[in-house]
CSV table of C-alpha atoms and ligand atoms in Angstrom, one decimal:
chain,number,residue,atom,x,y,z
A,119,MET,CA,18.0,-25.0,-16.7
A,120,VAL,CA,19.7,-23.3,-13.6
A,121,LEU,CA,17.4,-24.6,-10.9
A,122,ASN,CA,15.1,-27.6,-10.6
A,123,ALA,CA,13.2,-28.7,-7.5
A,124,GLU,CA,11.0,-31.7,-7.2
A,125,ASN,CA,8.6,-32.3,-4.4
A,126,VAL,CA,10.4,-30.3,-1.8
A,127,ARG,CA,9.0,-30.8,1.7
A,128,ARG,CA,9.9,-29.1,5.1
A,129,GLU,CA,8.2,-29.5,8.5
A,130,TYR,CA,9.0,-27.8,11.7
A,131,GLY,CA,7.5,-30.0,14.3
A,132,ASP,CA,3.7,-30.1,13.5
A,133,THR,CA,3.9,-27.2,11.0
A,134,VAL,CA,4.2,-28.2,7.3
A,135,ALA,CA,6.0,-25.2,5.9
A,136,LEU,CA,6.4,-26.8,2.5
A,137,ASP,CA,4.1,-29.5,1.2
A,138,GLY,CA,5.7,-30.9,-2.0
A,139,VAL,CA,6.8,-28.0,-4.0
A,140,SER,CA,8.3,-28.5,-7.7
A,141,LEU,CA,9.6,-25.6,-9.8
A,142,SER,CA,12.3,-25.1,-12.4
A,143,VAL,CA,14.1,-21.8,-13.6
A,144,ASP,CA,15.7,-21.2,-16.9
A,145,ARG,CA,18.9,-19.3,-17.3
A,146,GLY,CA,18.6,-15.5,-17.6
A,147,THR,CA,15.0,-15.5,-16.2
A,148,VAL,CA,13.4,-14.0,-13.2
A,149,PHE,CA,11.2,-16.4,-11.0
A,150,ALA,CA,9.2,-14.4,-8.4
A,151,LEU,CA,7.7,-16.1,-5.4
A,152,ILE,CA,4.6,-14.5,-3.9
A,153,GLY,CA,2.2,-15.4,-1.2
A,154,PRO,CA,1.0,-14.4,2.3
A,155,ASN,CA,2.9,-14.2,5.4
A,156,GLY,CA,3.8,-17.7,6.6
A,157,ALA,CA,3.1,-19.3,3.2
A,158,GLY,CA,6.6,-20.8,3.1
A,159,LYS,CA,8.5,-18.4,0.7
A,160,THR,CA,11.5,-18.1,3.1
A,161,THR,CA,11.6,-21.8,3.8
A,162,LEU,CA,11.6,-22.5,0.1
A,163,ILE,CA,14.4,-20.0,-0.5
A,164,ARG,CA,16.3,-21.7,2.2
A,165,SER,CA,15.7,-25.3,1.0
A,166,LEU,CA,16.6,-24.3,-2.5
A,167,THR,CA,19.9,-22.8,-1.3
A,168,GLY,CA,20.7,-25.5,1.0
A,169,THR,CA,20.7,-23.3,4.1
A,170,THR,CA,17.8,-25.4,5.8
A,171,GLU,CA,17.2,-29.2,5.7
A,172,TYR,CA,14.4,-30.5,3.3
A,173,GLU,CA,13.0,-33.6,1.9
A,174,GLY,CA,12.8,-33.9,-1.9
A,175,THR,CA,15.3,-33.1,-4.7
A,176,VAL,CA,17.0,-29.8,-5.5
A,177,GLU,CA,19.5,-29.2,-8.4
A,178,LEU,CA,21.3,-25.8,-8.4
A,179,LEU,CA,23.5,-25.3,-11.3
A,180,GLY,CA,23.7,-29.0,-11.9
A,181,ALA,CA,24.4,-30.1,-8.3
A,182,PRO,CA,22.6,-30.5,-4.9
A,183,PRO,CA,22.6,-27.0,-3.3
A,184,GLU,CA,25.1,-28.2,-0.5
A,185,GLN,CA,27.5,-29.1,-3.2
A,186,THR,CA,27.1,-26.0,-5.4
A,187,ASP,CA,30.1,-23.6,-5.7
A,188,THR,CA,29.3,-20.7,-3.6
A,189,GLN,CA,31.2,-18.4,-6.1
A,190,GLN,CA,28.3,-18.9,-8.4
A,191,ILE,CA,25.5,-18.0,-6.1
A,192,GLY,CA,24.4,-14.6,-4.5
A,193,LEU,CA,22.2,-14.9,-1.6
A,194,LEU,CA,20.2,-12.2,0.2
A,195,PRO,CA,18.4,-13.7,3.2
A,196,GLN,CA,15.2,-12.1,4.5
A,197,SER,CA,16.9,-11.3,7.8
A,198,PHE,CA,20.6,-10.3,7.3
A,199,ALA,CA,22.4,-8.1,9.8
A,200,PRO,CA,25.9,-7.3,8.9
A,201,PRO,CA,28.4,-5.8,11.3
A,202,GLU,CA,27.1,-2.3,12.1
A,203,ARG,CA,30.4,-0.4,12.6
A,204,LEU,CA,31.6,-0.9,9.3
A,205,THR,CA,30.9,1.5,6.4
A,206,ALA,CA,29.1,0.5,3.2
A,207,ARG,CA,32.3,0.2,1.3
A,208,GLU,CA,34.1,-1.7,4.1
A,209,LEU,CA,31.2,-4.3,4.1
A,210,ILE,CA,31.3,-4.7,0.4
A,211,GLU,CA,35.0,-5.2,0.7
A,212,TYR,CA,34.7,-7.5,3.5
A,213,TYR,CA,32.2,-9.9,1.9
A,214,GLY,CA,34.1,-9.6,-1.4
A,215,GLY,CA,37.1,-11.0,0.5
A,216,LEU,CA,35.2,-14.3,1.0
A,217,TYR,CA,35.4,-15.1,-2.6
A,218,ASP,CA,38.4,-15.8,-4.9
A,219,ASP,CA,37.1,-13.4,-7.5
A,220,ALA,CA,35.2,-10.4,-6.4
A,221,ARG,CA,33.9,-7.3,-8.2
A,222,SER,CA,35.2,-3.9,-7.3
A,223,PRO,CA,33.4,-2.2,-4.5
A,224,THR,CA,33.0,1.0,-6.3
A,225,ALA,CA,31.1,-0.6,-9.1
A,226,VAL,CA,28.9,-2.6,-6.7
A,227,LEU,CA,28.2,0.6,-4.6
A,228,ASP,CA,27.3,2.3,-7.9
A,229,ASP,CA,25.0,-0.6,-8.9
A,230,VAL,CA,22.9,-0.3,-5.7
A,231,GLY,CA,23.1,3.6,-5.6
A,232,LEU,CA,25.1,4.1,-2.5
A,233,THR,CA,28.2,5.9,-4.1
A,234,ASP,CA,27.4,9.1,-2.0
A,235,ALA,CA,27.0,7.0,1.3
A,236,ALA,CA,29.9,4.7,0.7
A,237,ASP,CA,31.8,6.0,3.7
A,238,THR,CA,28.8,6.0,6.1
A,239,TRP,CA,28.6,3.5,9.0
A,240,TYR,CA,26.1,0.7,8.2
A,241,GLU,CA,24.3,1.6,11.6
A,242,SER,CA,24.0,5.3,10.4
A,243,LEU,CA,22.4,4.5,7.0
A,244,SER,CA,18.6,4.5,6.7
A,245,GLY,CA,16.7,1.2,6.5
A,246,GLY,CA,16.4,1.4,2.8
A,247,GLN,CA,20.1,2.3,2.4
A,248,GLN,CA,20.8,-0.7,4.7
A,249,ARG,CA,18.8,-3.0,2.5
A,250,ARG,CA,20.7,-1.6,-0.6
A,251,VAL,CA,24.1,-2.6,1.0
A,252,CYS,CA,22.7,-6.2,1.6
A,253,VAL,CA,21.7,-6.4,-2.0
A,254,GLY,CA,25.2,-5.2,-2.9
A,255,ILE,CA,26.7,-8.0,-0.8
A,256,ALA,CA,24.8,-10.5,-2.7
A,257,LEU,CA,26.1,-9.0,-6.0
A,258,VAL,CA,29.8,-8.8,-4.9
A,259,ASN,CA,30.9,-12.2,-6.3
A,260,ASP,CA,29.1,-11.6,-9.7
A,261,PRO,CA,27.0,-14.6,-9.3
A,262,GLU,CA,25.3,-16.7,-12.0
A,263,LEU,CA,22.2,-17.1,-9.7
A,264,LEU,CA,20.9,-14.4,-7.6
A,265,VAL,CA,18.5,-15.4,-4.8
A,266,LEU,CA,16.9,-12.5,-3.2
A,267,ASP,CA,14.3,-12.8,-0.3
A,268,GLU,CA,12.3,-9.6,-0.2
A,269,PRO,CA,15.2,-7.4,-1.7
A,270,THR,CA,13.2,-4.2,-1.9
A,271,THR,CA,11.3,-4.2,1.4
A,272,GLY,CA,12.1,-0.9,3.1
A,273,ILE,CA,13.4,0.7,-0.3
A,274,ASP,CA,11.6,3.8,-1.4
A,275,PRO,CA,9.7,3.7,-4.7
A,276,ALA,CA,12.5,5.3,-6.7
A,277,GLY,CA,15.1,3.1,-5.3
A,278,ARG,CA,12.9,0.2,-5.9
A,279,ARG,CA,12.7,1.0,-9.6
A,280,ASP,CA,16.5,1.4,-9.7
A,281,LEU,CA,16.8,-2.1,-8.4
A,282,TRP,CA,14.3,-3.4,-10.9
A,283,ARG,CA,16.4,-1.7,-13.7
A,284,LEU,CA,19.6,-3.3,-12.3
A,285,LEU,CA,18.0,-6.8,-12.1
A,286,GLU,CA,16.9,-6.3,-15.9
A,287,ARG,CA,20.5,-5.4,-16.8
A,288,LEU,CA,21.8,-8.5,-14.9
A,289,THR,CA,19.3,-10.8,-16.5
A,290,ASP,CA,20.0,-9.5,-20.0
A,291,ASP,CA,23.6,-10.6,-19.3
A,292,GLY,CA,22.4,-14.2,-18.4
A,293,THR,CA,22.1,-13.9,-14.7
A,294,THR,CA,19.2,-15.9,-13.2
A,295,VAL,CA,17.2,-14.4,-10.5
A,296,VAL,CA,15.0,-16.1,-7.9
A,297,LEU,CA,13.2,-13.5,-5.6
A,298,THR,CA,10.3,-13.2,-3.1
A,299,THR,CA,8.3,-10.2,-2.8
A,300,HIS,CA,5.0,-8.7,-1.2
A,301,TYR,CA,4.9,-6.1,-4.0
A,302,MET,CA,2.7,-7.4,-6.7
A,303,GLU,CA,3.7,-4.7,-9.1
A,304,GLU,CA,7.3,-5.7,-8.6
A,305,ALA,CA,6.6,-9.3,-9.5
A,306,GLU,CA,4.4,-8.3,-12.5
A,307,TYR,CA,7.1,-6.0,-13.7
A,308,LEU,CA,10.1,-8.4,-13.2
A,309,ALA,CA,9.1,-11.9,-13.5
A,310,ASP,CA,9.2,-14.2,-16.4
A,311,THR,CA,7.5,-16.6,-14.0
A,312,VAL,CA,5.5,-16.0,-10.9
A,313,GLY,CA,4.8,-18.8,-8.3
A,314,LEU,CA,2.1,-18.2,-5.8
A,315,LEU,CA,2.7,-20.1,-2.7
A,316,ALA,CA,-0.2,-20.5,-0.1
A,317,ASP,CA,0.1,-22.9,2.9
A,318,GLY,CA,3.2,-24.6,1.7
A,319,SER,CA,1.9,-25.2,-1.8
A,320,LEU,CA,2.5,-23.7,-5.2
A,321,VAL,CA,-1.2,-23.0,-6.1
A,322,ALA,CA,-0.4,-21.3,-9.4
A,323,THR,CA,2.8,-20.9,-11.6
A,324,GLY,CA,3.3,-19.1,-14.8
A,325,PRO,CA,4.0,-15.8,-16.6
A,326,PRO,CA,2.2,-13.0,-15.0
A,327,GLN,CA,-0.1,-12.2,-18.1
A,328,THR,CA,-1.1,-15.8,-18.3
A,329,LEU,CA,-2.1,-15.8,-14.6
A,330,ILE,CA,-3.9,-12.6,-14.9
A,331,GLU,CA,-5.9,-13.9,-17.9
A,332,GLU,CA,-6.6,-17.0,-16.2
A,333,TYR,CA,-7.5,-15.8,-12.6
A,334,GLY,CA,-7.7,-11.9,-12.7
A,335,GLY,CA,-11.3,-11.8,-13.6
A,336,ALA,CA,-13.0,-9.0,-15.7
A,337,ASN,CA,-12.3,-5.3,-16.2
A,338,ARG,CA,-14.4,-3.3,-13.7
A,339,LEU,CA,-15.8,0.2,-13.2
A,340,GLU,CA,-16.3,1.5,-9.9
A,341,VAL,CA,-18.7,4.5,-9.3
A,342,GLU,CA,-18.8,6.1,-5.9
A,343,LEU,CA,-22.4,7.1,-5.6
A,344,ALA,CA,-23.5,10.2,-4.1
A,345,LYS,CA,-25.0,10.1,-0.5
A,346,SER,CA,-28.5,10.7,-1.7
A,347,VAL,CA,-28.6,7.8,-4.2
A,348,ASP,CA,-30.6,4.7,-3.9
A,349,PRO,CA,-28.0,1.8,-4.7
A,350,GLY,CA,-30.8,-0.3,-6.0
A,351,GLU,CA,-31.7,2.3,-8.7
A,352,ALA,CA,-28.0,2.6,-9.7
A,353,GLU,CA,-27.7,-1.2,-10.0
A,354,ARG,CA,-31.0,-1.4,-12.1
A,355,ALA,CA,-29.7,1.4,-14.4
A,356,THR,CA,-26.4,-0.1,-15.2
A,357,GLU,CA,-27.2,-3.8,-15.0
A,358,PRO,CA,-27.7,-4.3,-18.8
A,359,ILE,CA,-24.4,-2.9,-19.5
A,360,GLY,CA,-21.6,-5.1,-17.9
A,361,THR,CA,-21.6,-8.8,-16.8
A,362,GLY,CA,-22.6,-8.2,-13.2
A,363,VAL,CA,-23.2,-5.4,-10.6
A,364,GLU,CA,-22.9,-5.0,-6.9
A,365,THR,CA,-22.9,-2.2,-4.4
A,366,ALA,CA,-20.8,-2.0,-1.1
A,367,ASP,CA,-20.2,1.1,1.0
A,368,ARG,CA,-21.8,3.3,-1.7
A,369,THR,CA,-19.4,2.0,-4.3
A,370,LEU,CA,-21.2,0.5,-7.3
A,371,THR,CA,-18.9,-2.1,-9.2
A,372,ILE,CA,-19.9,-2.9,-12.7
A,373,ARG,CA,-17.9,-6.0,-14.0
A,374,GLY,CA,-17.1,-6.7,-17.6
A,375,VAL,CA,-17.1,-3.0,-18.7
A,376,THR,CA,-14.9,-2.4,-21.7
A,377,PRO,CA,-13.3,1.2,-22.1
A,378,ARG,CA,-15.8,2.0,-25.0
A,379,ALA,CA,-18.8,1.0,-22.6
A,380,ILE,CA,-17.8,3.5,-19.9
A,381,GLY,CA,-19.8,6.2,-21.7
A,382,ASP,CA,-22.9,3.8,-21.8
A,383,VAL,CA,-22.6,3.5,-18.0
A,384,LEU,CA,-22.5,7.3,-17.6
A,385,ASP,CA,-25.5,7.9,-19.9
A,386,ALA,CA,-27.5,5.2,-18.0
A,387,LEU,CA,-26.7,6.9,-14.7
A,388,ASP,CA,-27.7,10.3,-16.0
A,389,ASP,CA,-30.9,9.0,-17.6
A,390,ALA,CA,-31.9,7.4,-14.3
A,391,GLY,CA,-31.0,10.7,-12.4
A,392,VAL,CA,-28.3,8.8,-10.3
A,393,ASP,CA,-25.6,11.2,-8.9
A,394,TYR,CA,-22.0,10.0,-8.3
A,395,ASP,CA,-18.9,11.6,-6.9
A,396,ALA,CA,-16.1,9.7,-8.6
A,397,LEU,CA,-15.3,6.8,-10.8
A,398,SER,CA,-12.5,4.7,-11.7
A,399,TRP,CA,-11.9,1.9,-14.3
A,400,GLN,CA,-9.6,-1.0,-13.5
A,401,GLN,CA,-8.0,-3.8,-15.5
A,402,PRO,CA,-7.2,-7.1,-13.5
A,403,ASP,CA,-3.6,-7.3,-12.4
A,404,LEU,CA,-1.4,-9.6,-10.5
A,405,GLU,CA,-2.9,-8.3,-7.4
A,406,SER,CA,-6.4,-9.4,-8.5
A,407,VAL,CA,-4.9,-12.8,-9.1
A,408,TYR,CA,-3.4,-12.9,-5.7
A,409,LEU,CA,-6.5,-11.8,-3.9
A,410,THR,CA,-8.6,-14.3,-5.9
A,411,LEU,CA,-6.5,-17.2,-5.2
A,412,THR,CA,-5.5,-16.5,-1.6
A,413,GLU,CA,-9.0,-15.4,-0.6
A,414,SER,CA,-10.4,-18.7,-2.0
A,415,SER,CA,-7.9,-20.7,0.1
A,416,GLY,CA,-8.5,-18.4,3.2
A,417,SER,CA,-4.9,-17.3,3.3
A,418,THR,CA,-4.9,-13.4,3.1
A,419,ASP,CA,-3.9,-12.2,6.4
A,420,THR,CA,-3.9,-8.6,8.1
A,421,ALA,CA,-0.3,-8.1,7.2
A,422,THR,CA,-0.8,-8.6,3.5
A,423,ARG,CA,-3.8,-6.2,3.5
A,424,ALA,CA,-1.7,-3.7,5.3
A,425,ASN,CA,1.0,-4.2,2.5
A,426,ARG,CA,-1.8,-3.5,0.0
A,427,MET,CA,-2.6,-0.3,1.6
A,428,GLU,CA,1.1,0.8,1.6
A,429,GLU,CA,1.1,0.1,-2.2
A,430,ILE,CA,-2.1,2.1,-2.8
A,431,THR,CA,-0.9,5.1,-0.8
A,432,THR,CA,2.6,5.1,-2.2
A,433,PRO,CA,2.9,7.9,-4.8
B,783,ATP,N1,12.8,-21.9,12.1
B,783,ATP,C1,11.5,-22.3,12.2
B,783,ATP,N2,11.0,-22.9,13.2
B,783,ATP,C2,9.7,-23.2,13.3
B,783,ATP,N3,8.7,-22.9,12.4
B,783,ATP,C3,9.3,-22.2,11.4
B,783,ATP,C4,10.6,-21.7,11.2
B,783,ATP,N4,10.7,-21.0,10.1
B,783,ATP,C5,9.5,-21.0,9.6
B,783,ATP,N5,8.6,-21.6,10.3
B,783,ATP,C6,7.2,-21.7,10.0
B,783,ATP,O1,7.1,-22.3,8.7
B,783,ATP,C7,6.0,-21.5,7.9
B,783,ATP,C8,6.5,-20.8,6.8
B,783,ATP,O2,7.2,-19.7,7.2
B,783,ATP,P1,8.1,-18.7,6.1
B,783,ATP,O3,9.1,-17.8,6.9
B,783,ATP,O4,8.8,-19.8,5.2
B,783,ATP,O5,6.9,-18.0,5.4
B,783,ATP,P2,7.0,-16.8,4.4
B,783,ATP,O6,6.1,-17.1,3.4
B,783,ATP,O7,8.5,-16.5,4.1
B,783,ATP,O8,6.4,-15.6,5.4
B,783,ATP,P3,6.8,-14.0,5.3
B,783,ATP,O9,6.0,-13.4,4.1
B,783,ATP,O10,6.1,-13.5,6.6
B,783,ATP,O11,8.3,-13.7,5.4
B,783,ATP,C9,5.3,-20.6,9.1
B,783,ATP,O12,4.2,-21.2,9.7
B,783,ATP,C10,6.4,-20.4,10.1
B,783,ATP,O13,5.9,-20.2,11.3
């Protein structure tokens, strides 16, 4: 086991940022922390890496974080602002110089897709390129444990997927990764274990598929009804097919519809003379789990909803 934490607590004045969090992470696996803004993710990352005080027990590579060899850990803090008047390459070289044994800057720049921008000042790089430099800095000492607080925020979709592939390669070679993210698809794709943090507590921990099966709910078919349609009529026509129906803003949702039953729904709508403009069928995913568990604990906030919109509109 690379990381083990027992009953970690952190208070800031009256604010309980972490309310007794326990978790463990095996070698060569990815643990993804998700949760609403203010849930305690950054505080947990900082506690686990010994960069803030905490109560409880943390063991990182067999020692408390304050005593762990920094050569073995790569840390990307959420807010990290390196000197702006250095180029990407100079920054990688500079941070590499802090370690006894550092990787070649050329290889690190290649890993994070910055070969062509290697000689550009940090301040002249785009936000996403700057974040890539920061990820590169975390990789420079070839760490056994990589701790990344929102590594892909601001990185475009293609660059995000490049980073996923890089992390997959690293974990295949035995690197352990702990990361936080607001992108549910990222957690679902990368994580062996997801921890959902809400109000300072881990409310669910497990492999993404297990969490989806447990908390994701049923498949659902959403039918956008034509303006002229009486929603009550559409509900009555489709009620016998799924496990439940409801209508909101002219969208009829029928839960528990298997792919094979989609035709039955359409036949029932046609038979009842119910007209519709569009339909979509959805399987539950990690976002369904997130929404179920955070809405039931009242933790979803506007920033998280804005983030969902970004994901939905991202091509
Ligand atoms: N240095 C600090 N001083 C006082 N309160 C703090 C400090 N750092 C965090 N907090 C509080 O602790 C709680 C948890 O914050 P934290 O930054 O860990 O959340 P988070 O899950 O990382 O949020 P986000 O998704 O917005 O990054 C919040 O209520 C926050 O206001």
